[in-house]
Amino acid sequence: MSLFLGQVLECVLGKETAIAMAKDEAKASDFSKGLLQSEELYKYILKTSVYPREPEALKELRSVTHNHPMANMATAPDAGQLMEMLLNLVNARKTIEVGVFTGYSLLLTALTLPEDGKVIAIDVNRSTYEIGLPVIKKAGVEDKIDFRESEALPVLDELLNHKENEGGFDFAFVDADKVSYWNYHERLVRLIKVGGIIVYDNTLWGGSVAEPDSSTPEGKREGKKAILDLNKKLSADKRVQISQAALGDGITICRRLC
């Protein structure tokens, strides 16, 4: 939390509440989004390189999301920082987001896009998107977002029904149902331009991809199987260049080659 924001919060909310919010930035809920073995090292990265550069709107949305019972579904702030750089590197103007939750990565994208930029955001649950919508509106970027409450495959297929959309997008971010990841990939690799980027979240599945199934909770085994299958297929997909990074819950960056 920046010194300025801390002073403002202290004035508005009172000293004790402001201090509590500052401490929240280093709680275990942040650490749980990372795969580093050292909690102190992850805190160091966040405090030194991530939080000081995180826009105030994203700080606010992260705080709003913090007490949600499924807050761990939100994009990790260090992964978001890399996404911002990737968006800038490809000069993104048109993007797709599959899976929105409260909108941390969506807001990040909208803030990064130019004034005429657009992001098609797809999620089956509008209610979680509306948790973050007041922050998005306050940031002045709601007009860049085309939110579609739907399963993703019908929306992606509809986009592909229009020839001009093939290769018409610069960037995509996927953080949705893991079982469908490869089906999303087959469509996104056609929608994203050559040289464009697709980012998949949760591709290390809490580190369980390298552990025996007996160590994986029953409820997470289907997702783990889907992620293992995705990782294997992406490794063999000559249409994309890939890099898998241990940020958040693991992200895989795909750059379309052909």
Tab-separated table of C-alpha atoms in Angstrom:
chain	number	residue	atom	x	y	z
A	1	MET	CA	0.000	0.000	0.000
A	2	SER	CA	1.441	3.410	-0.958
A	3	LEU	CA	2.137	6.059	1.667
A	4	PHE	CA	-0.370	8.407	0.029
A	5	LEU	CA	-3.130	5.784	-0.038
A	6	GLY	CA	-2.342	4.887	3.571
A	7	GLN	CA	-2.743	8.522	4.610
A	8	VAL	CA	-6.039	8.845	2.759
A	9	LEU	CA	-7.399	5.645	4.276
A	10	GLU	CA	-6.326	6.758	7.737
A	11	CYS	CA	-8.246	9.998	7.324
A	12	VAL	CA	-11.364	8.351	5.897
A	13	LEU	CA	-11.490	5.051	7.764
A	14	GLY	CA	-9.523	5.687	10.921
A	15	LYS	CA	-6.024	4.659	11.844
A	16	GLU	CA	-6.784	1.119	13.033
A	17	THR	CA	-8.741	0.211	9.894
A	18	ALA	CA	-6.074	1.671	7.631
A	19	ILE	CA	-3.353	-0.308	9.395
A	20	ALA	CA	-5.422	-3.484	9.105
A	21	MET	CA	-5.837	-2.964	5.343
A	22	ALA	CA	-2.104	-2.415	4.969
A	23	LYS	CA	-1.391	-5.630	6.832
A	24	ASP	CA	-3.871	-7.487	4.618
A	25	GLU	CA	-1.496	-7.035	1.679
A	26	ALA	CA	0.971	-9.404	3.304
A	27	LYS	CA	-1.451	-12.006	4.641
A	28	ALA	CA	-1.271	-15.684	3.794
A	29	SER	CA	-4.100	-15.256	1.276
A	30	ASP	CA	-1.593	-13.453	-0.953
A	31	PHE	CA	1.023	-16.125	-0.392
A	32	SER	CA	-1.473	-18.832	-1.283
A	33	LYS	CA	-1.493	-17.518	-4.848
A	34	GLY	CA	2.214	-18.187	-5.263
A	35	LEU	CA	4.253	-21.366	-5.659
A	36	LEU	CA	7.458	-20.072	-4.080
A	37	GLN	CA	8.488	-22.201	-1.115
A	38	SER	CA	9.399	-19.140	0.934
A	39	GLU	CA	6.495	-16.973	2.096
A	40	GLU	CA	8.941	-14.243	3.048
A	41	LEU	CA	10.444	-14.238	-0.461
A	42	TYR	CA	7.001	-13.923	-2.043
A	43	LYS	CA	6.137	-11.066	0.321
A	44	TYR	CA	9.401	-9.400	-0.664
A	45	ILE	CA	8.522	-9.612	-4.373
A	46	LEU	CA	5.058	-8.204	-3.781
A	47	LYS	CA	6.200	-5.371	-1.526
A	48	THR	CA	9.256	-4.426	-3.587
A	49	SER	CA	8.197	-4.843	-7.201
A	50	VAL	CA	4.441	-5.383	-7.451
A	51	TYR	CA	2.469	-3.318	-4.931
A	52	PRO	CA	4.396	-0.044	-5.490
A	53	ARG	CA	3.465	-0.119	-9.208
A	54	GLU	CA	-0.060	-1.494	-8.836
A	55	PRO	CA	-2.632	1.140	-9.886
A	56	GLU	CA	-4.878	2.361	-7.093
A	57	ALA	CA	-7.975	0.977	-8.850
A	58	LEU	CA	-6.464	-2.513	-8.808
A	59	LYS	CA	-5.537	-2.153	-5.140
A	60	GLU	CA	-9.134	-1.212	-4.414
A	61	LEU	CA	-10.549	-4.150	-6.384
A	62	ARG	CA	-8.130	-6.548	-4.700
A	63	SER	CA	-9.318	-5.232	-1.334
A	64	VAL	CA	-12.975	-5.592	-2.345
A	65	THR	CA	-12.332	-9.193	-3.417
A	66	HIS	CA	-10.302	-10.079	-0.314
A	67	ASN	CA	-13.240	-11.169	1.847
A	68	HIS	CA	-15.043	-13.125	-0.867
A	69	PRO	CA	-15.226	-16.835	0.058
A	70	MET	CA	-13.566	-17.712	-3.260
A	71	ALA	CA	-11.024	-14.874	-3.234
A	72	ASN	CA	-8.258	-17.273	-4.264
A	73	MET	CA	-9.850	-17.352	-7.734
A	74	ALA	CA	-8.630	-13.812	-8.376
A	75	THR	CA	-5.571	-13.262	-10.543
A	76	ALA	CA	-2.390	-13.019	-8.488
A	77	PRO	CA	-1.021	-9.462	-8.560
A	78	ASP	CA	2.455	-10.548	-9.681
A	79	ALA	CA	0.932	-12.502	-12.578
A	80	GLY	CA	-1.149	-9.441	-13.388
A	81	GLN	CA	1.977	-7.317	-13.547
A	82	LEU	CA	3.441	-9.634	-16.181
A	83	MET	CA	0.159	-9.555	-18.105
A	84	GLU	CA	0.339	-5.767	-18.238
A	85	MET	CA	3.804	-5.962	-19.765
A	86	LEU	CA	2.667	-8.538	-22.335
A	87	LEU	CA	-0.307	-6.383	-23.315
A	88	ASN	CA	2.061	-3.477	-23.903
A	89	LEU	CA	4.584	-5.578	-25.815
A	90	VAL	CA	1.984	-6.633	-28.403
A	91	ASN	CA	0.402	-3.156	-28.495
A	92	ALA	CA	-2.909	-4.791	-27.634
A	93	ARG	CA	-6.076	-3.050	-28.753
A	94	LYS	CA	-8.555	-5.945	-29.055
A	95	THR	CA	-8.523	-8.708	-26.440
A	96	ILE	CA	-10.569	-11.611	-25.105
A	97	GLU	CA	-10.948	-12.722	-21.497
A	98	VAL	CA	-12.457	-16.114	-20.654
A	99	GLY	CA	-13.397	-16.191	-16.978
A	100	VAL	CA	-13.819	-12.881	-15.154
A	101	PHE	CA	-14.659	-13.464	-11.466
A	102	THR	CA	-14.612	-10.011	-9.781
A	103	GLY	CA	-12.586	-8.518	-12.612
A	104	TYR	CA	-9.003	-7.952	-11.407
A	105	SER	CA	-7.375	-9.087	-14.660
A	106	LEU	CA	-10.208	-7.505	-16.656
A	107	LEU	CA	-9.694	-4.122	-15.001
A	108	LEU	CA	-5.952	-4.455	-15.493
A	109	THR	CA	-6.517	-5.110	-19.196
A	110	ALA	CA	-8.952	-2.228	-19.608
A	111	LEU	CA	-6.538	0.153	-17.867
A	112	THR	CA	-3.708	-0.957	-20.154
A	113	LEU	CA	-5.580	-0.783	-23.458
A	114	PRO	CA	-5.620	2.483	-25.432
A	115	GLU	CA	-8.712	4.694	-25.434
A	116	ASP	CA	-10.181	2.872	-28.445
A	117	GLY	CA	-9.318	-0.577	-27.043
A	118	LYS	CA	-11.937	-3.255	-26.400
A	119	VAL	CA	-12.001	-6.450	-24.354
A	120	ILE	CA	-14.663	-9.129	-24.805
A	121	ALA	CA	-15.140	-10.579	-21.323
A	122	ILE	CA	-16.966	-13.891	-20.981
A	123	ASP	CA	-18.276	-15.452	-17.774
A	124	VAL	CA	-21.274	-17.560	-16.811
A	125	ASN	CA	-21.726	-15.578	-13.605
A	126	ARG	CA	-22.443	-11.866	-13.873
A	127	SER	CA	-22.978	-11.508	-10.113
A	128	THR	CA	-19.266	-11.826	-9.311
A	129	TYR	CA	-18.402	-9.375	-12.108
A	130	GLU	CA	-20.794	-6.895	-10.511
A	131	ILE	CA	-18.783	-7.039	-7.271
A	132	GLY	CA	-15.940	-5.309	-9.065
A	133	LEU	CA	-18.062	-3.246	-11.459
A	134	PRO	CA	-18.268	-0.146	-9.210
A	135	VAL	CA	-14.459	-0.028	-9.125
A	136	ILE	CA	-14.308	-0.488	-12.912
A	137	LYS	CA	-16.803	2.354	-13.395
A	138	LYS	CA	-14.894	4.561	-10.964
A	139	ALA	CA	-11.710	3.908	-12.974
A	140	GLY	CA	-13.492	5.161	-16.100
A	141	VAL	CA	-12.903	2.096	-18.280
A	142	GLU	CA	-16.319	0.373	-18.360
A	143	ASP	CA	-16.812	1.513	-21.976
A	144	LYS	CA	-13.850	-0.647	-23.052
A	145	ILE	CA	-15.539	-3.817	-21.756
A	146	ASP	CA	-18.014	-5.944	-23.679
A	147	PHE	CA	-19.224	-8.319	-20.960
A	148	ARG	CA	-21.065	-11.434	-22.125
A	149	GLU	CA	-22.803	-13.652	-19.591
A	150	SER	CA	-22.448	-17.002	-21.276
A	151	GLU	CA	-20.529	-20.218	-21.595
A	152	ALA	CA	-17.345	-19.352	-23.489
A	153	LEU	CA	-17.478	-21.828	-26.371
A	154	PRO	CA	-20.679	-20.437	-27.954
A	155	VAL	CA	-19.234	-16.908	-27.829
A	156	LEU	CA	-15.914	-17.980	-29.334
A	157	ASP	CA	-17.700	-19.972	-32.041
A	158	GLU	CA	-19.887	-16.992	-32.851
A	159	LEU	CA	-16.805	-14.804	-33.212
A	160	LEU	CA	-15.321	-17.358	-35.608
A	161	ASN	CA	-18.488	-17.261	-37.696
A	162	HIS	CA	-17.301	-13.855	-38.858
A	163	LYS	CA	-14.223	-14.262	-41.047
A	164	GLU	CA	-12.863	-10.839	-40.156
A	165	ASN	CA	-12.369	-11.977	-36.555
A	166	GLU	CA	-9.808	-14.626	-37.491
A	167	GLY	CA	-6.472	-13.149	-36.470
A	168	GLY	CA	-8.349	-10.037	-35.375
A	169	PHE	CA	-7.406	-10.067	-31.685
A	170	ASP	CA	-4.081	-9.244	-30.049
A	171	PHE	CA	-4.284	-10.960	-26.679
A	172	ALA	CA	-6.373	-13.434	-24.680
A	173	PHE	CA	-6.413	-14.437	-21.025
A	174	VAL	CA	-8.058	-17.661	-19.860
A	175	ASP	CA	-8.939	-18.429	-16.245
A	176	ALA	CA	-12.065	-20.576	-16.402
A	177	ASP	CA	-13.132	-24.231	-16.297
A	178	LYS	CA	-9.970	-26.251	-16.799
A	179	VAL	CA	-11.670	-29.141	-18.579
A	180	SER	CA	-12.452	-26.822	-21.504
A	181	TYR	CA	-9.014	-25.202	-21.794
A	182	TRP	CA	-7.958	-27.146	-24.877
A	183	ASN	CA	-11.269	-26.431	-26.615
A	184	TYR	CA	-10.716	-22.749	-25.866
A	185	HIS	CA	-7.189	-22.994	-27.222
A	186	GLU	CA	-8.304	-24.454	-30.553
A	187	ARG	CA	-10.542	-21.445	-31.059
A	188	LEU	CA	-8.323	-18.750	-29.601
A	189	VAL	CA	-5.336	-19.761	-31.706
A	190	ARG	CA	-7.471	-18.832	-34.726
A	191	LEU	CA	-8.809	-15.611	-33.232
A	192	ILE	CA	-5.452	-14.249	-32.052
A	193	LYS	CA	-3.162	-12.665	-34.638
A	194	VAL	CA	0.208	-14.136	-35.569
A	195	GLY	CA	2.540	-12.672	-32.959
A	196	GLY	CA	-0.332	-12.271	-30.508
A	197	ILE	CA	-0.439	-13.843	-27.061
A	198	ILE	CA	-2.708	-16.224	-25.163
A	199	VAL	CA	-2.174	-16.637	-21.409
A	200	TYR	CA	-3.568	-19.613	-19.485
A	201	ASP	CA	-3.860	-19.432	-15.707
A	202	ASN	CA	-3.543	-22.283	-13.147
A	203	THR	CA	-1.312	-24.442	-15.339
A	204	LEU	CA	0.643	-25.806	-12.372
A	205	TRP	CA	-2.531	-26.519	-10.377
A	206	GLY	CA	-1.081	-25.637	-7.008
A	207	GLY	CA	2.041	-27.645	-7.761
A	208	SER	CA	0.019	-30.867	-7.869
A	209	VAL	CA	1.005	-31.542	-11.503
A	210	ALA	CA	4.307	-32.871	-10.167
A	211	GLU	CA	2.754	-34.905	-7.344
A	212	PRO	CA	1.058	-38.325	-7.280
A	213	ASP	CA	-2.738	-38.373	-7.487
A	214	SER	CA	-2.873	-39.730	-3.963
A	215	SER	CA	-1.597	-36.335	-2.769
A	216	THR	CA	-4.283	-34.434	-4.690
A	217	PRO	CA	-7.686	-33.861	-3.029
A	218	GLU	CA	-10.487	-35.752	-4.770
A	219	GLY	CA	-12.251	-32.542	-5.772
A	220	LYS	CA	-9.185	-31.253	-7.617
A	221	ARG	CA	-8.259	-34.379	-9.562
A	222	GLU	CA	-10.435	-33.700	-12.606
A	223	GLY	CA	-8.935	-30.232	-12.956
A	224	LYS	CA	-5.452	-31.651	-12.484
A	225	LYS	CA	-6.039	-34.240	-15.225
A	226	ALA	CA	-7.252	-31.513	-17.589
A	227	ILE	CA	-4.237	-29.318	-16.817
A	228	LEU	CA	-1.804	-32.200	-17.346
A	229	ASP	CA	-3.445	-32.888	-20.703
A	230	LEU	CA	-3.319	-29.204	-21.650
A	231	ASN	CA	0.353	-28.873	-20.732
A	232	LYS	CA	1.233	-31.916	-22.812
A	233	LYS	CA	-0.712	-30.669	-25.828
A	234	LEU	CA	0.663	-27.124	-25.609
A	235	SER	CA	4.197	-28.511	-25.476
A	236	ALA	CA	3.555	-30.310	-28.772
A	237	ASP	CA	1.638	-27.487	-30.482
A	238	LYS	CA	3.892	-26.081	-33.195
A	239	ARG	CA	1.485	-23.206	-33.847
A	240	VAL	CA	2.655	-21.474	-30.687
A	241	GLN	CA	5.819	-20.616	-28.802
A	242	ILE	CA	5.330	-21.281	-25.086
A	243	SER	CA	6.760	-20.320	-21.732
A	244	GLN	CA	5.455	-21.673	-18.433
A	245	ALA	CA	6.084	-19.478	-15.413
A	246	ALA	CA	5.637	-20.199	-11.713
A	247	LEU	CA	3.662	-17.024	-11.069
A	248	GLY	CA	0.432	-17.242	-9.117
A	249	ASP	CA	-0.837	-20.784	-9.620
A	250	GLY	CA	1.301	-21.186	-12.725
A	251	ILE	CA	0.703	-19.424	-16.041
A	252	THR	CA	1.527	-20.537	-19.562
A	253	ILE	CA	2.200	-17.859	-22.152
A	254	CYS	CA	1.589	-18.818	-25.774
A	255	ARG	CA	2.728	-16.658	-28.680
A	256	ARG	CA	1.074	-17.532	-31.980
A	257	LEU	CA	3.630	-18.418	-34.656
A	258	CYS	CA	1.443	-19.361	-37.605
